[in-house]
GROMACS .gro file of C-alpha atoms in nm:
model
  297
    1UNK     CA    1   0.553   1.508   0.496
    2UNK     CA    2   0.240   1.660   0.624
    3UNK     CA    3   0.193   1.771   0.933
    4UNK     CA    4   0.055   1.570   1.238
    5UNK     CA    5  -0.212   1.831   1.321
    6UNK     CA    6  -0.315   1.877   0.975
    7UNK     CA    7  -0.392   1.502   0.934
    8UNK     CA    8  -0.589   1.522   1.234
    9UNK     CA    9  -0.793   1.833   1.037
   10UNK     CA   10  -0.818   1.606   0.731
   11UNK     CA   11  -0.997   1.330   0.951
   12UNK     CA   12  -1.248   1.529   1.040
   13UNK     CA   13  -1.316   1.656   0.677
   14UNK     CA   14  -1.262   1.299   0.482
   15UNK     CA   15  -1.603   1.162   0.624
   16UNK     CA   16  -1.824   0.998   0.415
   17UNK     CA   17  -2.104   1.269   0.564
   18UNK     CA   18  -1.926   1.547   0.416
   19UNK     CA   19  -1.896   1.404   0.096
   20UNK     CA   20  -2.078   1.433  -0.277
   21UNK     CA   21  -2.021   1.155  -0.511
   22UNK     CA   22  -1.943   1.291  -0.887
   23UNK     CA   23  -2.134   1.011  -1.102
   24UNK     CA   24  -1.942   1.098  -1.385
   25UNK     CA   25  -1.616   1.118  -1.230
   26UNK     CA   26  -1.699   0.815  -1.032
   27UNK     CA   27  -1.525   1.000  -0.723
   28UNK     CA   28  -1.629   1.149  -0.436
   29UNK     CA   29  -1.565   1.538  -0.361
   30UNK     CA   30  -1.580   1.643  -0.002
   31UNK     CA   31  -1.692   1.977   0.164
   32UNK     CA   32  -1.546   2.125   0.498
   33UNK     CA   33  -1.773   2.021   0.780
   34UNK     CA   34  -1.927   2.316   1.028
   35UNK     CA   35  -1.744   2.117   1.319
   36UNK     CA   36  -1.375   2.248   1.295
   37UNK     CA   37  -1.210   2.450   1.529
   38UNK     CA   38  -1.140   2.803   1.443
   39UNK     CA   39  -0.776   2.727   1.495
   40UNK     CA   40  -0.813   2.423   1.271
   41UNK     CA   41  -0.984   2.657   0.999
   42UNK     CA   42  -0.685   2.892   1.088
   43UNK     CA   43  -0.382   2.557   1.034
   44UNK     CA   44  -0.628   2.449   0.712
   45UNK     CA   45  -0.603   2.752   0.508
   46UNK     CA   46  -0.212   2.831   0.657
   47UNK     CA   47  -0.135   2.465   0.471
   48UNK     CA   48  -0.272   2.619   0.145
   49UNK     CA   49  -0.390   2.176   0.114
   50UNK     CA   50  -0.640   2.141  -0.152
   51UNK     CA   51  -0.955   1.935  -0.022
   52UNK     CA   52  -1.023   1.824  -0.359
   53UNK     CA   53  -0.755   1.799  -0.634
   54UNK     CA   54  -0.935   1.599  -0.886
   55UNK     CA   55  -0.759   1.425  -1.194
   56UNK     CA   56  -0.775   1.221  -1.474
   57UNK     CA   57  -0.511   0.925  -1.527
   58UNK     CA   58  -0.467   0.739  -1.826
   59UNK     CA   59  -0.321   0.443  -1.799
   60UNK     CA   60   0.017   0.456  -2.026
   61UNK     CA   61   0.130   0.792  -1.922
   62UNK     CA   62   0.107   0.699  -1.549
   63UNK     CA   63   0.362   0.348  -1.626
   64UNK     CA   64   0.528   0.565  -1.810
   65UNK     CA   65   0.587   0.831  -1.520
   66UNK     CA   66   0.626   0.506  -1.245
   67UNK     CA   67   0.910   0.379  -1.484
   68UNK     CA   68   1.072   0.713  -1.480
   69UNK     CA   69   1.073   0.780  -1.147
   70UNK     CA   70   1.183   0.477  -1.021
   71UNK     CA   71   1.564   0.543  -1.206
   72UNK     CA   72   1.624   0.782  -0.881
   73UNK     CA   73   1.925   0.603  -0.715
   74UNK     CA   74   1.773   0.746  -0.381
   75UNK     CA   75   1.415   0.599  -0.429
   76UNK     CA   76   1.526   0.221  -0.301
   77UNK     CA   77   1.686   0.353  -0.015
   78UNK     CA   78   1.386   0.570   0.110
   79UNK     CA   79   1.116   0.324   0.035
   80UNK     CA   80   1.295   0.087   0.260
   81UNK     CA   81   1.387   0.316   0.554
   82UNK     CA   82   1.029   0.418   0.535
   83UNK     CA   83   0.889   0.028   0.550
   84UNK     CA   84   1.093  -0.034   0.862
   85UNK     CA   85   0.941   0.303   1.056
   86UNK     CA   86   0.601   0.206   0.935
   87UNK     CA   87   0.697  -0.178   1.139
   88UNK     CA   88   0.919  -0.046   1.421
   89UNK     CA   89   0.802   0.301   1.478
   90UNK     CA   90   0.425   0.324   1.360
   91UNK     CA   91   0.523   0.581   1.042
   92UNK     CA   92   0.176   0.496   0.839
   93UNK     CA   93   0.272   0.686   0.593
   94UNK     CA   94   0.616   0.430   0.515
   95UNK     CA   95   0.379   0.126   0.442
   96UNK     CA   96   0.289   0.201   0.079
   97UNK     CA   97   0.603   0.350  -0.047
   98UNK     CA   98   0.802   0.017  -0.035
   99UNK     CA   99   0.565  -0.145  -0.256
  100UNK     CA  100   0.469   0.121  -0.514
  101UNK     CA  101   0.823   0.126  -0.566
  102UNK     CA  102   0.911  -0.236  -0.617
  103UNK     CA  103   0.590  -0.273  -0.811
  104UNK     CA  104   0.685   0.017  -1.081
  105UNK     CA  105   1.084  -0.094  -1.070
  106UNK     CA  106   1.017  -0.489  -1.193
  107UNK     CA  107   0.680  -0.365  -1.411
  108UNK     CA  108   0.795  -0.376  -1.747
  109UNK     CA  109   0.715  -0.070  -1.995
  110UNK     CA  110   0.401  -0.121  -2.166
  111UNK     CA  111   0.093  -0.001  -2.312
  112UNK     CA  112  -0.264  -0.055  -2.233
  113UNK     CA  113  -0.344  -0.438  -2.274
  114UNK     CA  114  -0.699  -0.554  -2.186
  115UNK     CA  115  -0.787  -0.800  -1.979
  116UNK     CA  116  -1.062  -1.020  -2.133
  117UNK     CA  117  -1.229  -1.312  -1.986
  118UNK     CA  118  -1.517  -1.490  -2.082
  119UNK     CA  119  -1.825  -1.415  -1.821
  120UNK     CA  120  -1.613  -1.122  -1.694
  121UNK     CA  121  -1.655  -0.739  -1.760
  122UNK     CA  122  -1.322  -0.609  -1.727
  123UNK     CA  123  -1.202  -0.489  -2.033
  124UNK     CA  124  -1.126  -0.155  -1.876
  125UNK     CA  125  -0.855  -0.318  -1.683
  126UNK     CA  126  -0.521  -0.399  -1.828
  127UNK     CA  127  -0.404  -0.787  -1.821
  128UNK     CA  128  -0.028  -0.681  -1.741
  129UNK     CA  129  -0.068  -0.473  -1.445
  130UNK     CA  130  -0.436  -0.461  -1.388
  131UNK     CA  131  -0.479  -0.066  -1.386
  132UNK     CA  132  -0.762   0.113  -1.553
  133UNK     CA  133  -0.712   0.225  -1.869
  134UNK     CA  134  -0.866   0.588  -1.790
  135UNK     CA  135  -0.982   0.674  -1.405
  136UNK     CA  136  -1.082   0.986  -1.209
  137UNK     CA  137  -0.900   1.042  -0.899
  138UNK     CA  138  -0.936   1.272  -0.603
  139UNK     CA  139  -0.574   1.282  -0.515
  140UNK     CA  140  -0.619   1.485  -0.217
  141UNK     CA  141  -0.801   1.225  -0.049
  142UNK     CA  142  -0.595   0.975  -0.167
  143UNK     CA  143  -0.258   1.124  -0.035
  144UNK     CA  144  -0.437   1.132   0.291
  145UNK     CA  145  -0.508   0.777   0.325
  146UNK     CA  146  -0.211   0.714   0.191
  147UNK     CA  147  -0.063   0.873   0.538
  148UNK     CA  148  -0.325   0.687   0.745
  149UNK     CA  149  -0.180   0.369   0.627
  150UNK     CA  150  -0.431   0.229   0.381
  151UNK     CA  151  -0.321   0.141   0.089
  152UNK     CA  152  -0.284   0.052  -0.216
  153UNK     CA  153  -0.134  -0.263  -0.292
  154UNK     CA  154  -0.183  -0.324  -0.696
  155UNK     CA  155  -0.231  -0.167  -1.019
  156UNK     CA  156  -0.346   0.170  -0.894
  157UNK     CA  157  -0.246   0.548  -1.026
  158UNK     CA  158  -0.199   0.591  -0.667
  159UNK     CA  159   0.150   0.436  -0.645
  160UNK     CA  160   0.299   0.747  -0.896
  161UNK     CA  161   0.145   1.040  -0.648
  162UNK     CA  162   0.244   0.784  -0.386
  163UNK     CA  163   0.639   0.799  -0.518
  164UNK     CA  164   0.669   1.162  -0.638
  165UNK     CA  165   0.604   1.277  -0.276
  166UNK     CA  166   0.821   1.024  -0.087
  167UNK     CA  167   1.098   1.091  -0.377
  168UNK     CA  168   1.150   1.417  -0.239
  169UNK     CA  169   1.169   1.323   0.167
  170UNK     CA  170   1.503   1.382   0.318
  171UNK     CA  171   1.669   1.261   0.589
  172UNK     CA  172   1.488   0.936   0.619
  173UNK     CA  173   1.676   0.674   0.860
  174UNK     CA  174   1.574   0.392   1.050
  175UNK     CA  175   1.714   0.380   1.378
  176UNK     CA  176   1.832   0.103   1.561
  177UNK     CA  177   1.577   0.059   1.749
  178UNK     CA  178   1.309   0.033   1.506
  179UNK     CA  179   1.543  -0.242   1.277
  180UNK     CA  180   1.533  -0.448   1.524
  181UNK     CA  181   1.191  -0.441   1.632
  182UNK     CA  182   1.110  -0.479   1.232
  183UNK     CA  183   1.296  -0.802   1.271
  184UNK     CA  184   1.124  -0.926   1.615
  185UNK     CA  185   0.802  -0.863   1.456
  186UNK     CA  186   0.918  -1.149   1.136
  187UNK     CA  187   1.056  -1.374   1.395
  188UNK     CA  188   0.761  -1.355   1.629
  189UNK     CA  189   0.493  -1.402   1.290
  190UNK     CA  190   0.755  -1.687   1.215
  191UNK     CA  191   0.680  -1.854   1.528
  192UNK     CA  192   0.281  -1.842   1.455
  193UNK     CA  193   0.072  -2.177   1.494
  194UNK     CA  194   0.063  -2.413   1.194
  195UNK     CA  195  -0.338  -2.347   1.106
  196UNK     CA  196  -0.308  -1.994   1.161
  197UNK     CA  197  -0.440  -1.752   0.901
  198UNK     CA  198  -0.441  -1.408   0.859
  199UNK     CA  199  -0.724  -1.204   1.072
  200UNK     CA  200  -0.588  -1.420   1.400
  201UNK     CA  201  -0.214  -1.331   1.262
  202UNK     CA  202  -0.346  -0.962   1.285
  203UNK     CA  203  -0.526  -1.001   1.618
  204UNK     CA  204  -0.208  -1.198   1.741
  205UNK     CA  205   0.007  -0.863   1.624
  206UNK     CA  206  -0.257  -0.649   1.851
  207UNK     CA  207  -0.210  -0.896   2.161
  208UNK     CA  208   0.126  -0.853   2.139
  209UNK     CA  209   0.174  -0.521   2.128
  210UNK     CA  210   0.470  -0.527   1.890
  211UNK     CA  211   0.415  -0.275   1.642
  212UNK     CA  212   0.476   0.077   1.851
  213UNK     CA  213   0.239   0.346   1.744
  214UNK     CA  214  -0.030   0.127   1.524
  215UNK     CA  215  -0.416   0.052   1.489
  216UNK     CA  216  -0.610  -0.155   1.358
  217UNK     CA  217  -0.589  -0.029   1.021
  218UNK     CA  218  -0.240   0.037   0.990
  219UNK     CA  219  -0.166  -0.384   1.180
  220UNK     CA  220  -0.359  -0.512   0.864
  221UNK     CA  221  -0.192  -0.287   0.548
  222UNK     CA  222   0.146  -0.369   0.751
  223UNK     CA  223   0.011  -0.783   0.722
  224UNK     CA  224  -0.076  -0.700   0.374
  225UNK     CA  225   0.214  -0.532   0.234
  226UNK     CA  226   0.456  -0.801   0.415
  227UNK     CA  227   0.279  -1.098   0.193
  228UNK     CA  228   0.336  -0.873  -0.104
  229UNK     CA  229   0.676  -0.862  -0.022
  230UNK     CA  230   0.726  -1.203  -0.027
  231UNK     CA  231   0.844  -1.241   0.351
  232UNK     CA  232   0.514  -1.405   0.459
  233UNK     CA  233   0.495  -1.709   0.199
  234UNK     CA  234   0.202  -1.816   0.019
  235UNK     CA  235   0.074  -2.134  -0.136
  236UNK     CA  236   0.036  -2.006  -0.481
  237UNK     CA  237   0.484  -1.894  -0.522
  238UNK     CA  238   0.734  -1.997  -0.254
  239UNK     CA  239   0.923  -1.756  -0.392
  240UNK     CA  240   0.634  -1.455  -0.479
  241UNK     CA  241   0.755  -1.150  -0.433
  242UNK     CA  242   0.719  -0.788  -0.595
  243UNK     CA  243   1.082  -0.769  -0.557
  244UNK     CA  244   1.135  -1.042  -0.764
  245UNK     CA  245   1.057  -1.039  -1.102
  246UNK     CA  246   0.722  -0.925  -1.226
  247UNK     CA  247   0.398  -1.141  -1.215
  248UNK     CA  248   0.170  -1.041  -1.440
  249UNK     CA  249  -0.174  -0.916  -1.357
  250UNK     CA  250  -0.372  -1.188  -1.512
  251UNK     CA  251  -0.170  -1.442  -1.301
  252UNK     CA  252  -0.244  -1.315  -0.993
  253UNK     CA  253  -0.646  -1.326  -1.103
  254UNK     CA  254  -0.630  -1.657  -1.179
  255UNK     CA  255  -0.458  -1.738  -0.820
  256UNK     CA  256  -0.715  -1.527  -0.684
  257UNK     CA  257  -1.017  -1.664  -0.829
  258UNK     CA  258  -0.872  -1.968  -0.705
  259UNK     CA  259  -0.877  -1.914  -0.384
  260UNK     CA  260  -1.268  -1.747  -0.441
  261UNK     CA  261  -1.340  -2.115  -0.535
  262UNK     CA  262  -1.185  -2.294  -0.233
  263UNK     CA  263  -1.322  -1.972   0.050
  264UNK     CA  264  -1.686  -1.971   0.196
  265UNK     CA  265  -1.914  -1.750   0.022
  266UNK     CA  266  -1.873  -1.407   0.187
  267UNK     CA  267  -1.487  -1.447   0.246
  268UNK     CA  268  -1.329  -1.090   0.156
  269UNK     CA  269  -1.015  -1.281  -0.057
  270UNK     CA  270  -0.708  -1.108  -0.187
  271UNK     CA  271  -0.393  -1.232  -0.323
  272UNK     CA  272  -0.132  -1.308  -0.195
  273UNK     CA  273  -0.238  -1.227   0.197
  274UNK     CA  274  -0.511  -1.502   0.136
  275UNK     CA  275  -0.325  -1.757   0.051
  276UNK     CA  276  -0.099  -1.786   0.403
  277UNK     CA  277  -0.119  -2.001   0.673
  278UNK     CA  278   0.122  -2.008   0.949
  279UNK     CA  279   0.250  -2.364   0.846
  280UNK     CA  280   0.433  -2.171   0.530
  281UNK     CA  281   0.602  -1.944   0.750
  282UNK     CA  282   0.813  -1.649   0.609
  283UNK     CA  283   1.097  -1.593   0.421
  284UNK     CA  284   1.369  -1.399   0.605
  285UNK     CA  285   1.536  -1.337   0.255
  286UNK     CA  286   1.360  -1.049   0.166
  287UNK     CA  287   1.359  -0.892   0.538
  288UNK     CA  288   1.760  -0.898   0.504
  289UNK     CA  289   1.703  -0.762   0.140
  290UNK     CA  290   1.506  -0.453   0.300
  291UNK     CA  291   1.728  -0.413   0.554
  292UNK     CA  292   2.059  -0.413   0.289
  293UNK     CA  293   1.887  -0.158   0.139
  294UNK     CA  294   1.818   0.069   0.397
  295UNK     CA  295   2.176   0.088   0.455
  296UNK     CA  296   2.284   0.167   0.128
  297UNK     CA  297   2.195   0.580   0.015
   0.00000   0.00000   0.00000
């Protein structure tokens, strides 16, 4: 993992201010700000961390490389250690792992299949997983949000750097401690009002002071990645859940622009986070399937 102090370095680089957008690339490329420390300068260049590795990702050789790595009999085992840390111990760099895995592991093999839709321009984007077909990346940045805990959560070419770093972490255990705060937190979002919906479910989290080490930032990607995981139901699937089978891209549009149609104007909408309500409640299945897993290395 990286460091602590270097992340704190990073934050201070990774500002919009110090950044150059690449039109062609469609990425942005960052510069090291006059504002460091000389012993930041000094832990910067000891880390030998490039600011700006920028790549190119086609679509079929990145599913390609997800499906590959996700046949390491480890990678279950770490993904879901990691999850719990992120819930019971503040780890922001755990929430995205869980997912990225599940996601590549149920994804079947496939080439680039556009999406088209009448009135819609996205025949860059693939109907079965809904990643570009071709995309610029500054993976450098990436990694580092990735270990702020924002994330990810869909057909990105972030999940493979995501899973080719995590694949190599060692020594990656939950304590007991942190299991069972991961399951206070389910039981306590189990017990939320009927009409509640997600941004009060969040602020309710904050209130409550149950997830050790978090923000702001980290409470809402933690919200996120738990609908995605099937434990906080939605309307849409009683039984959605990236550890279940795969739902297609294209699906998950169409439940999406769904819920576009029945949301004010201006409401920032994403599937499946969107579609709960504290009436559905959540599925303790999948929390015991996490936990089963964390066990087993």
């Amino acid at each position: 993992m990286l460091d602590k102090n270097l992340i704190n370095v990073l934050s201070k680089i990774y500002k919009y201010e110090n950044s150059k957008y690449d039109f062609d690339k469609k990425v942005k490329v960052y510069q090291t700000p006059n504002n460091l420390t000389e012993k930041q300068k000094e832990l910067l260049e000891a880390s030998n961390f490039e600011l700006n590795r920028i790549r190119e990702h086609n679509h079929d050789q990145v599913i390609k490389e997800l499906k590959g790595i996700t046949e390491n009999p480890d990678l279950e085992h770490i993904v879901s250690n990691l999850f719990i840390k992120a819930v019971g111990a503040g780890l922001k760099r755990g929430i995205q792992p869980i997912f990225s895995y599940y996601f590549a592991k149920n994804m079947p093999l496939h080439d680039f299949n556009p999406f088209i839709k009448k009135g819609y321009q996205m025949e860059n984007t693939c109907k079965i997983c809904g990643m570009k077909n071709r995309m610029w990346g500054n993976d450098s940045k990436n990694l580092y949000d990735l270990y702020i805990g924002y994330c990810r959560l869909g057909g990105y070419a972030e999940m493979l750097l995501d899973l080719k770093e995590v694949v190599a972490f060692e020594n990656v255990t939950a304590t007991n401690d942190e299991k069972n705060i991961f399951l206070k937190v389910i039981d306590l979002i189990g017990k939320a009002p009927k009409d509640e919906v997600p941004s009060q479910l969040i602020k309710r989290l904050s209130k409550e002071k149950c997830l050790p080490g978090s923000n702001n930032t980290s409470r809402i990607w933690v919200v996120k990645c738990l609908a995605e995981l099937g434990i906080l139901r939605n309307s849409y699937s009683n039984n959605y859940s990236i550890m279940n089978p795969f739902i297609p891209y294209e699906q998950k549009w169409e439940w999406e622009n769904d819920i576009h149609k029945k949301s004010p104007p201006r409401a920032d909408v994403e599937f499946p986070i969107s579609a709960w309500r504290g009436k559905l409640g959540v599925n303790r299945e999948f929390a015991k399937r996490i936990m089963t897993s964390a066990k087993i290395a």
